[in-house]
Short mmCIF file of C-alpha atoms in Angstrom, two decimals:
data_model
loop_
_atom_site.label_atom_id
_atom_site.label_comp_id
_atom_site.label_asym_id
_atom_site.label_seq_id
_atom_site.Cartn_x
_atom_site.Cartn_y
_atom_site.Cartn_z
CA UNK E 1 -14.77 -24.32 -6.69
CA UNK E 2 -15.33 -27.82 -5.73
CA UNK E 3 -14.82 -29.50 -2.26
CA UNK E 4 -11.23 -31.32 -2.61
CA UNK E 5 -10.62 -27.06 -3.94
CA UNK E 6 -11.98 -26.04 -0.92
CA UNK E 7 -10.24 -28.65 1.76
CA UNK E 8 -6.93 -27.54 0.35
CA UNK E 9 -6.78 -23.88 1.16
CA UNK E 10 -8.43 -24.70 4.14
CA UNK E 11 -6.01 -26.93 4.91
CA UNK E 12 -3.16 -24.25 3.47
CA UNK E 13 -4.53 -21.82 5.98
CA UNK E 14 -4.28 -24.43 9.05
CA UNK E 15 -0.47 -24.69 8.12
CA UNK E 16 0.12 -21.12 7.83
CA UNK E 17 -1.05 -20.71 11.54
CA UNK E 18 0.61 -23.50 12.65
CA UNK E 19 4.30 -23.25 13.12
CA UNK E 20 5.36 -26.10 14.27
CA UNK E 21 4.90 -27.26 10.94
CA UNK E 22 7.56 -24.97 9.55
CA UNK E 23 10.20 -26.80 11.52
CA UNK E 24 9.18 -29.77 11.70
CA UNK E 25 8.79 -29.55 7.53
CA UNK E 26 12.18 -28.37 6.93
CA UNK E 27 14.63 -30.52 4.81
CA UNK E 28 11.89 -33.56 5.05
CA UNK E 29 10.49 -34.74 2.38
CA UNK E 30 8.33 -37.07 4.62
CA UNK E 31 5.84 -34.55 6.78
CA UNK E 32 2.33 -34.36 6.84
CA UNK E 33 0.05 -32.86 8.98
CA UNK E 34 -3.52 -34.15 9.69
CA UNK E 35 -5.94 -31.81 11.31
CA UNK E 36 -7.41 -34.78 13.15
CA UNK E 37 -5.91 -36.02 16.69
CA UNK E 38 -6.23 -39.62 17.14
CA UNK E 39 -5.65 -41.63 20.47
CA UNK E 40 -1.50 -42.92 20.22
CA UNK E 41 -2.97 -46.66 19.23
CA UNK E 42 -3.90 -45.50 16.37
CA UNK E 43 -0.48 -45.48 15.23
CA UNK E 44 -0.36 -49.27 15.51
CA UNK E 45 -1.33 -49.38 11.83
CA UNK E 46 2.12 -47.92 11.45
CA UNK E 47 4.00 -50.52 13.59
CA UNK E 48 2.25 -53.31 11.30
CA UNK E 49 3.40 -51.66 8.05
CA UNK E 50 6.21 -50.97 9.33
CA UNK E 51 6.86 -55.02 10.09
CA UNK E 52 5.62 -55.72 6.53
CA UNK E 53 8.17 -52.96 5.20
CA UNK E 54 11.44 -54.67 7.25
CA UNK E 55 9.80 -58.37 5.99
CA UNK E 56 10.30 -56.88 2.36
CA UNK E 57 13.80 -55.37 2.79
CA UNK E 58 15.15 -58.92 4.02
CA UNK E 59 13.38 -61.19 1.78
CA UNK E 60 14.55 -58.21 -1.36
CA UNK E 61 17.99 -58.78 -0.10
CA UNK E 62 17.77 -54.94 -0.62
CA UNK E 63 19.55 -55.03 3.43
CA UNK E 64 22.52 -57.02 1.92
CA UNK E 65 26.02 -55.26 2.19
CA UNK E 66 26.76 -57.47 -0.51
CA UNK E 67 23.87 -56.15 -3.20
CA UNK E 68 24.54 -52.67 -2.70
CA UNK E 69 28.26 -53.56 -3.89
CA UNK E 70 26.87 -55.46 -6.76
CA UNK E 71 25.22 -52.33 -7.21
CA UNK E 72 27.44 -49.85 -7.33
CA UNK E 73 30.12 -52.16 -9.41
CA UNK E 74 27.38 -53.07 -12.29
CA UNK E 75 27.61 -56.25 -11.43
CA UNK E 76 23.91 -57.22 -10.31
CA UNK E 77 20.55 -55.80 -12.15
CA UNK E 78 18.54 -56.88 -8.72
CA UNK E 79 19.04 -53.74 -7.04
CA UNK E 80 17.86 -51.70 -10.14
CA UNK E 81 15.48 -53.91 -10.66
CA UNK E 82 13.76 -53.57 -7.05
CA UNK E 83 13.98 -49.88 -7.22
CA UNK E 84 12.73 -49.58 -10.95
CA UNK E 85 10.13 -51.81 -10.30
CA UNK E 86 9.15 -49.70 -7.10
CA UNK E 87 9.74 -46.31 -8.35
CA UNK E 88 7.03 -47.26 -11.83
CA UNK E 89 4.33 -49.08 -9.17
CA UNK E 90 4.59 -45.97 -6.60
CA UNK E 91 4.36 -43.43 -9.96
CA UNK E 92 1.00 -45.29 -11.03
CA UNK E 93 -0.16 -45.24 -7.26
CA UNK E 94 0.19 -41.92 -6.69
CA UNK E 95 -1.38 -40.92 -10.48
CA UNK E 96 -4.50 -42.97 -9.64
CA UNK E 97 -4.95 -41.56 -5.93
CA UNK E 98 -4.75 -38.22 -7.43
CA UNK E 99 -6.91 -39.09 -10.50
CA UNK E 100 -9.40 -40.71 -8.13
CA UNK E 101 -8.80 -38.02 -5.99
CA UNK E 102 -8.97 -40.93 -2.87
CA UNK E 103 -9.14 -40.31 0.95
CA UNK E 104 -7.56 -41.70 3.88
CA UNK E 105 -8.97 -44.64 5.74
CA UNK E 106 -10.42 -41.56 8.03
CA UNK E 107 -11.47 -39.38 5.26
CA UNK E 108 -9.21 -36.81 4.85
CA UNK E 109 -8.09 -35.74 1.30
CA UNK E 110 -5.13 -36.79 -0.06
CA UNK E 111 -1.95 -34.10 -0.29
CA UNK E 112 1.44 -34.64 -1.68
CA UNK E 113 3.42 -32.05 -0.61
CA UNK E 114 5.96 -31.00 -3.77
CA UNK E 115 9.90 -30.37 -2.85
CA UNK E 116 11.68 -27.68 -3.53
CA UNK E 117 15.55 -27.77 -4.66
CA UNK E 118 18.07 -27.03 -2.32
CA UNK E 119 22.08 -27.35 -2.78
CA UNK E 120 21.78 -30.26 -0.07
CA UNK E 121 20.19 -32.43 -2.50
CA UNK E 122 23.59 -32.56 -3.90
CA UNK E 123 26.35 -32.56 -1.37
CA UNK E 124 23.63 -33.85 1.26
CA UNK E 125 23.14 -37.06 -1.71
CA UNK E 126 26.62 -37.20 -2.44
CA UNK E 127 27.24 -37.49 1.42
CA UNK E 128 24.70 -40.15 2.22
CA UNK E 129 26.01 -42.04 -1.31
CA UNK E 130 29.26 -42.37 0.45
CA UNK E 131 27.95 -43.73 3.14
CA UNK E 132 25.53 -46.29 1.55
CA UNK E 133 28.29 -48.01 -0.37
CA UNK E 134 30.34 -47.98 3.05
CA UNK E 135 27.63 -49.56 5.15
CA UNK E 136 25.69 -50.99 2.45
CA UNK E 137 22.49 -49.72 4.03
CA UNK E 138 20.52 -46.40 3.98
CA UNK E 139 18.26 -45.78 7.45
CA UNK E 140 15.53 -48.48 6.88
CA UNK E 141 17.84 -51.30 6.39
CA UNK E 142 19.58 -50.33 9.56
CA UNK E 143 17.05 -50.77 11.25
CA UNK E 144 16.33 -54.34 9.72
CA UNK E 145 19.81 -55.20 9.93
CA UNK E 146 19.48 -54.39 13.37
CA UNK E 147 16.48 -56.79 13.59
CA UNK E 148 17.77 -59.72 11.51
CA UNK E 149 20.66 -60.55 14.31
CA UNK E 150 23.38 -58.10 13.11
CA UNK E 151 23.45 -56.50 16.86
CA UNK E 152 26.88 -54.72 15.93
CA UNK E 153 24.78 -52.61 13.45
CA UNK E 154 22.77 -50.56 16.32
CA UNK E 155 26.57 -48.66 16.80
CA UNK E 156 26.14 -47.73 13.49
CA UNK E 157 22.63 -46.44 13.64
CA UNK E 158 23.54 -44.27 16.75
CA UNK E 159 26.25 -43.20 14.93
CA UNK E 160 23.48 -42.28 12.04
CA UNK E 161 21.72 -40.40 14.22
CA UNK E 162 24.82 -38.39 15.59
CA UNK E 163 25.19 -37.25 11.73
CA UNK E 164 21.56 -36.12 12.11
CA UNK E 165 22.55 -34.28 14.94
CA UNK E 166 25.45 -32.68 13.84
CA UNK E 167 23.65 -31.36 11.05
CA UNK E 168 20.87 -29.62 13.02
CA UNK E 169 23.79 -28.34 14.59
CA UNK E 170 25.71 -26.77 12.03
CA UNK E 171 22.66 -26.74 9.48
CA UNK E 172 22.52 -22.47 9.58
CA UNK E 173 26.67 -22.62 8.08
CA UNK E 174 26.14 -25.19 5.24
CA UNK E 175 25.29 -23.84 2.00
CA UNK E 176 21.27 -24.60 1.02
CA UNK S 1 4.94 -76.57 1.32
CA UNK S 2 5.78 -75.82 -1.80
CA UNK S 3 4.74 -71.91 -1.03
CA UNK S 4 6.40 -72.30 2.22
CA UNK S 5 9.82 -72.93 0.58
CA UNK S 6 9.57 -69.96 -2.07
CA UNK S 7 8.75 -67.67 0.55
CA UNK S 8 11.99 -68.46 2.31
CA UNK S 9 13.83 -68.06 -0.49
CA UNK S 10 15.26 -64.95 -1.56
CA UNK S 11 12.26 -63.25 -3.70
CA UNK S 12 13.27 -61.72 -6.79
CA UNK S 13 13.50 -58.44 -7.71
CA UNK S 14 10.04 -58.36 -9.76
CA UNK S 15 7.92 -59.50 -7.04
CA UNK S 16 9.56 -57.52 -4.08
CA UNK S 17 10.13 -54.42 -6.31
CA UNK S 18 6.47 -53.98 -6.70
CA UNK S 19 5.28 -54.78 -3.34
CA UNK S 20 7.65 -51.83 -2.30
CA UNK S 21 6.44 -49.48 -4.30
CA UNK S 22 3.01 -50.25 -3.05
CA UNK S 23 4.05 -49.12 0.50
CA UNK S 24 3.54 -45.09 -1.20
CA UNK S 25 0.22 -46.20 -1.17
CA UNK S 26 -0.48 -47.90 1.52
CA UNK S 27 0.96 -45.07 3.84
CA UNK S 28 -1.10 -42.35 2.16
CA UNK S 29 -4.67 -43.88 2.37
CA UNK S 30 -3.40 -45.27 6.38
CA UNK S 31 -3.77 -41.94 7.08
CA UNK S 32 -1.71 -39.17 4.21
CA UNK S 33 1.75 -40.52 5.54
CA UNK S 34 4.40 -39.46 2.83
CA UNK S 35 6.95 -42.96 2.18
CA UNK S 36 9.98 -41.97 4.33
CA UNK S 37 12.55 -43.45 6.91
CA UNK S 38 15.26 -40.97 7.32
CA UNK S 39 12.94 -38.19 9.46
CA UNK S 40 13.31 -41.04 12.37
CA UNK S 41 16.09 -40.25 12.75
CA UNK S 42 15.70 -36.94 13.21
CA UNK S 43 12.36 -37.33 15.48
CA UNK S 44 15.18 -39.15 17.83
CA UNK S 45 17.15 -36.52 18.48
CA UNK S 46 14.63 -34.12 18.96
CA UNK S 47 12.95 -36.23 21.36
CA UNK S 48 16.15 -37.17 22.85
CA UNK S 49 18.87 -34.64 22.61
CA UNK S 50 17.46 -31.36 21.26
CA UNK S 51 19.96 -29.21 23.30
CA UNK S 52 17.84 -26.01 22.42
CA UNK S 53 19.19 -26.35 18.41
CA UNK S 54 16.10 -24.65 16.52
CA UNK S 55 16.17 -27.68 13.81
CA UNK S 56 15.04 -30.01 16.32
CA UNK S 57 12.04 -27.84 18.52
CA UNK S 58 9.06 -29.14 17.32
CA UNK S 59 6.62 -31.45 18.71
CA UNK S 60 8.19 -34.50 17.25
CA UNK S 61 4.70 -36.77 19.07
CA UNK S 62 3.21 -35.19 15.94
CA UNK S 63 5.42 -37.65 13.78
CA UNK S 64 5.77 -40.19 16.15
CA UNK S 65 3.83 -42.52 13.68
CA UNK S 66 7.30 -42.27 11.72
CA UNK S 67 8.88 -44.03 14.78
CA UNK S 68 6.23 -46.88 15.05
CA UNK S 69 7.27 -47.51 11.44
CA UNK S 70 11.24 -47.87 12.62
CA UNK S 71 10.36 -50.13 15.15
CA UNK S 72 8.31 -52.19 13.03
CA UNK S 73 11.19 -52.39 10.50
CA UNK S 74 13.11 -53.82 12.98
CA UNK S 75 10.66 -56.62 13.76
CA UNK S 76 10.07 -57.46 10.17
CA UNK S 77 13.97 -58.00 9.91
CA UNK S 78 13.86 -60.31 12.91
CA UNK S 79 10.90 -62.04 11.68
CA UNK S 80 12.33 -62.26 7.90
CA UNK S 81 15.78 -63.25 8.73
CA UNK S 82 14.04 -65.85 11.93
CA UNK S 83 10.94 -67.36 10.35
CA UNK S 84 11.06 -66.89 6.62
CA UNK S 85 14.68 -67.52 5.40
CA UNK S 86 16.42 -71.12 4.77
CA UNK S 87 19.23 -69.90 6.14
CA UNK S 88 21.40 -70.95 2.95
CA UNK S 89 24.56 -68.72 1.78
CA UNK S 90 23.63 -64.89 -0.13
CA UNK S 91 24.28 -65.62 -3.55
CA UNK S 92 26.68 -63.12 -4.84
CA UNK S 93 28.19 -62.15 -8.23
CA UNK S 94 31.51 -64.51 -8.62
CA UNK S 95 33.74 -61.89 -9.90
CA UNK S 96 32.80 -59.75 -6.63
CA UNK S 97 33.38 -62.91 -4.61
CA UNK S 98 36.61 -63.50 -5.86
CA UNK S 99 37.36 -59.80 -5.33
CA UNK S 100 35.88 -60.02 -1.36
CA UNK S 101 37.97 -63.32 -1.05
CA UNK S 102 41.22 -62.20 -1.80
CA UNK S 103 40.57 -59.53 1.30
CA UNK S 104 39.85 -62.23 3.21
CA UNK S 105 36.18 -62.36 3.35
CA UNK S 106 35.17 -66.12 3.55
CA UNK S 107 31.73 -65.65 5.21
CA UNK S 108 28.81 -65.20 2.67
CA UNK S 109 26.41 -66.54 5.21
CA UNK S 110 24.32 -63.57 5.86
CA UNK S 111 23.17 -59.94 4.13
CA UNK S 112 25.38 -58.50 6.32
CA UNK S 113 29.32 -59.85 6.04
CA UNK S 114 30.06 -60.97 10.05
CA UNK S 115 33.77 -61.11 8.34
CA UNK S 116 33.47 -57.20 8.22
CA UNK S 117 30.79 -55.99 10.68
CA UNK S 118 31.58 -57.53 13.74
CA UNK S 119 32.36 -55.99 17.61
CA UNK S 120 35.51 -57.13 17.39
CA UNK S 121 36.22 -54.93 14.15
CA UNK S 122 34.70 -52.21 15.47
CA UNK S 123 37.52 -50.78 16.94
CA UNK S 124 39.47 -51.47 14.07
CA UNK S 125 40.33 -48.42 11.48
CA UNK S 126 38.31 -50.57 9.14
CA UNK S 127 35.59 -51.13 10.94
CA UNK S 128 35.72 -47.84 12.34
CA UNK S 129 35.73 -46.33 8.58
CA UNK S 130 32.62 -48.60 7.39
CA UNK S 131 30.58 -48.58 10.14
CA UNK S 132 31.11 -45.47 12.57
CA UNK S 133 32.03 -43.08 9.58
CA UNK S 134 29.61 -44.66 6.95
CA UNK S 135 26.89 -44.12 9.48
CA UNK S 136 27.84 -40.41 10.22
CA UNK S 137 27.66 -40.22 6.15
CA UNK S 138 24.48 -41.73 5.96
CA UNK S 139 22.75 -39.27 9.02
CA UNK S 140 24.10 -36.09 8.16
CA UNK S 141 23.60 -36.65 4.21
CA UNK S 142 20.22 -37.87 4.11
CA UNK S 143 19.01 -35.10 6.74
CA UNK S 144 21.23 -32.76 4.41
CA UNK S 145 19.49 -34.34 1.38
CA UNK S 146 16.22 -34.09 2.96
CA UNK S 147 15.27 -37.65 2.53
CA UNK S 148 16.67 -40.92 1.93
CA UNK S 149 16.24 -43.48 -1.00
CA UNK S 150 12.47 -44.15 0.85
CA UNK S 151 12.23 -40.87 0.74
CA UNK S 152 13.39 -38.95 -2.16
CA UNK S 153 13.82 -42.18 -4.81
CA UNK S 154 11.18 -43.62 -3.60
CA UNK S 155 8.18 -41.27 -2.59
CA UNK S 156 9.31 -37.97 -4.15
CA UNK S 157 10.20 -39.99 -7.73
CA UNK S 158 6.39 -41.55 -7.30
CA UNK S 159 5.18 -38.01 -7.01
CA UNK S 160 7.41 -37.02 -9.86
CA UNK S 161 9.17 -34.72 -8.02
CA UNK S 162 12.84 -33.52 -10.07
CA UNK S 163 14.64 -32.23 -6.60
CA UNK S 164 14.14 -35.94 -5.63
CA UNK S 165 15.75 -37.05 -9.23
CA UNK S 166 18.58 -34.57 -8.44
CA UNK S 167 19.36 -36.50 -4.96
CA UNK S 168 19.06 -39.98 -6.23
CA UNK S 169 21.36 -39.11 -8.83
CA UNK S 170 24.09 -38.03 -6.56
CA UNK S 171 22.87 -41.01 -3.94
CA UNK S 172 24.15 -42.94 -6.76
CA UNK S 173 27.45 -40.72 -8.19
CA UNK S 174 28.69 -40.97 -4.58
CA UNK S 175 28.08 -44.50 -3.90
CA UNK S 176 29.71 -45.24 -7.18
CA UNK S 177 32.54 -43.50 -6.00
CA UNK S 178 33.45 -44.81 -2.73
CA UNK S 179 32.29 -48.90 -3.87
CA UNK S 180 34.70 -48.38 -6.77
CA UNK S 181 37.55 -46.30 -5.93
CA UNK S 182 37.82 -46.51 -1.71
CA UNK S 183 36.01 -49.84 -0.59
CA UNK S 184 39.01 -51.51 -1.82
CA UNK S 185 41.70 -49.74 -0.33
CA UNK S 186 39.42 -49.71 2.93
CA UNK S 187 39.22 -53.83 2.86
CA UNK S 188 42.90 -53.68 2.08
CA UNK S 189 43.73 -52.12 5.48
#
């Protein structure tokens, strides 16, 4: 068994203990937990990708109301093309991490966590499709929209995260 | 100069499309961060408002990176839409501009039509439909989902992941659905 073998059911065994994960991992595909505690600063790398990120949405027009209709009515290949073009780089990325098997910055091995189906990929996606084409954003154009001047826009992130809410709420009735 | 004035234009969909996907990377090797917006949104409320509801008692400081990465989104906008736009009119299809025109929408000046989201419209059935109930729609379903097009078409496609096919296909079926059959009968009002 090699090392990268060996980190991973380690690190399998760190999750198993730790509950909090189990929450905090349901319906997300975005969780990840480190093993390593870093001062809160640290997370300034975050803030400045996160700046980078909201520069891209603008200048990709991908936070236009008006794209997402072009969209959604064929009218416009810019939206497909954005998202094709991202989906094949992040595909390559993630095959050459994995074939590299690369580290963080802090040296911590690499893990993907894999998703497993639930009904609220469908009636959860068909849900949030509605409401793309109404607002013509998903969360992180929100938030640029919010930070391009559109002030109006912060109603409907609250309102966003009242959804979020709700469905913490009533998350043990809906079908999964 | 020259750069100067391509960078404030729009950038097309080969150059940003790339740079996007490259934030899968980037957010891994920062520190094994998974591409994803939509969890904000519920680290918010469980920092906020948990109100005892199971789905939202964890330590949400553990994700809190997730929230750094919200707030810089909201920078970038203001930086994008302050410092590196020319300000000009969004170009946009001409049949869907005729179509937005005859509801009245003259204003093309921004991403986001002031002629729809405004205050003012917000307490309009209208505006109360595409802004307070298309934001309900896009909370609940992505948390429902589990992710959002960061998340699931993004990330979970990247990591070739089918339940993340599954939810960009129905992101897609049900924004074909309400852009076709109900935004116009929604601008009609």
């Amino acid at each position: 068994m090699n090392t990268q073998e060996q980190n991973i059911i380690r690190h399998q065994r760190y999750l198993e203990e730790n509950t909090d994960f189990e929450t905090r991992s349901l319906d997300a595909v975005c969780v990840n937990e480190s093993e390593l505690s870093h001062p809160w600063w640290y997370n300034l790398k975050y803030l400045a990708a996160g700046i980078w990120f909201g520069i891209l949405l603008v200048k990709a027009e991908v936070i236009s109301w008006f794209r997402i209709q072009e969209m959604f009515r064929l009218q416009s290949f810019h939206m497909y093309g954005v998202i094709g073009t991202a989906v094949l780089t992040g595909i390559l990325s993630v095959w050459l991490i994995k074939k590299l098997k690369l580290k963080t910055i802090h040296g911590e091995p690499i893990l993907l966590p894999s998703k497993k189906f639930s009904k609220g990929q469908v009636y959860g996606g068909l849900l949030f499709g509605f409401g793309w084409a109404l607002t013509g954003a998903c969360p992180g154009p929100l938030f640029a929209q919010i930070g391009s001047g559109s002030t109006v826009v912060i109603v409907t992130l609250l309102s966003a995260i009242a959804g979020t809410w709700v469905y913490g709420l009533t998350r043990n009735k809906l079908p999964h | 100069m020259q750069l100067i004035q391509w960078i404030q234009k729009p950038w097309p969909w080969w150059i940003a499309g790339p740079l996007i996907g490259l934030m899968v990377p980037l957010l891994l090797i920062l520190g094994n961060k998974t591409f994803g917006i939509s969890s904000s949104l519920r680290h918010i409320c469980a920092a906020c408002f948990p109100a005892n509801i199971s789905f939202f008692r964890y330590d949400w400081k553990k994700e809190a990176w997730n929230l750094f990465f919200a707030a810089g989104i909201i920078a970038g906008g203001f930086i994008a839409a302050g410092l590196l736009s020319d300000h000009a009119p969004v170009a946009v299809d001409p049949v869907l501009k005729t179509s937005l025109q005859s509801y009245g929408i003259e204003n093309f000046n921004g991403l986001v039509p002031a002629d729809l989201f405004n205050w003012k419209n917000l307490f309009t059935l209208k505006g109360f439909l595409l802004m307070i109930v298309g934001g309900f729609m896009v909370g609940f379903g992505t948390r429902y989902a589990g992710g959002c097009t960061s998340g699931h078409s993004i990330m979970g496609l990247s990591n070739l992941q089918w339940p993340s096919l599954v939810a960009t296909c129905c992101f897609m079926a049900g924004g074909f659905v309400v852009a076709n059959l109900f935004i116009p009968l929604i601008l009609h009002l």
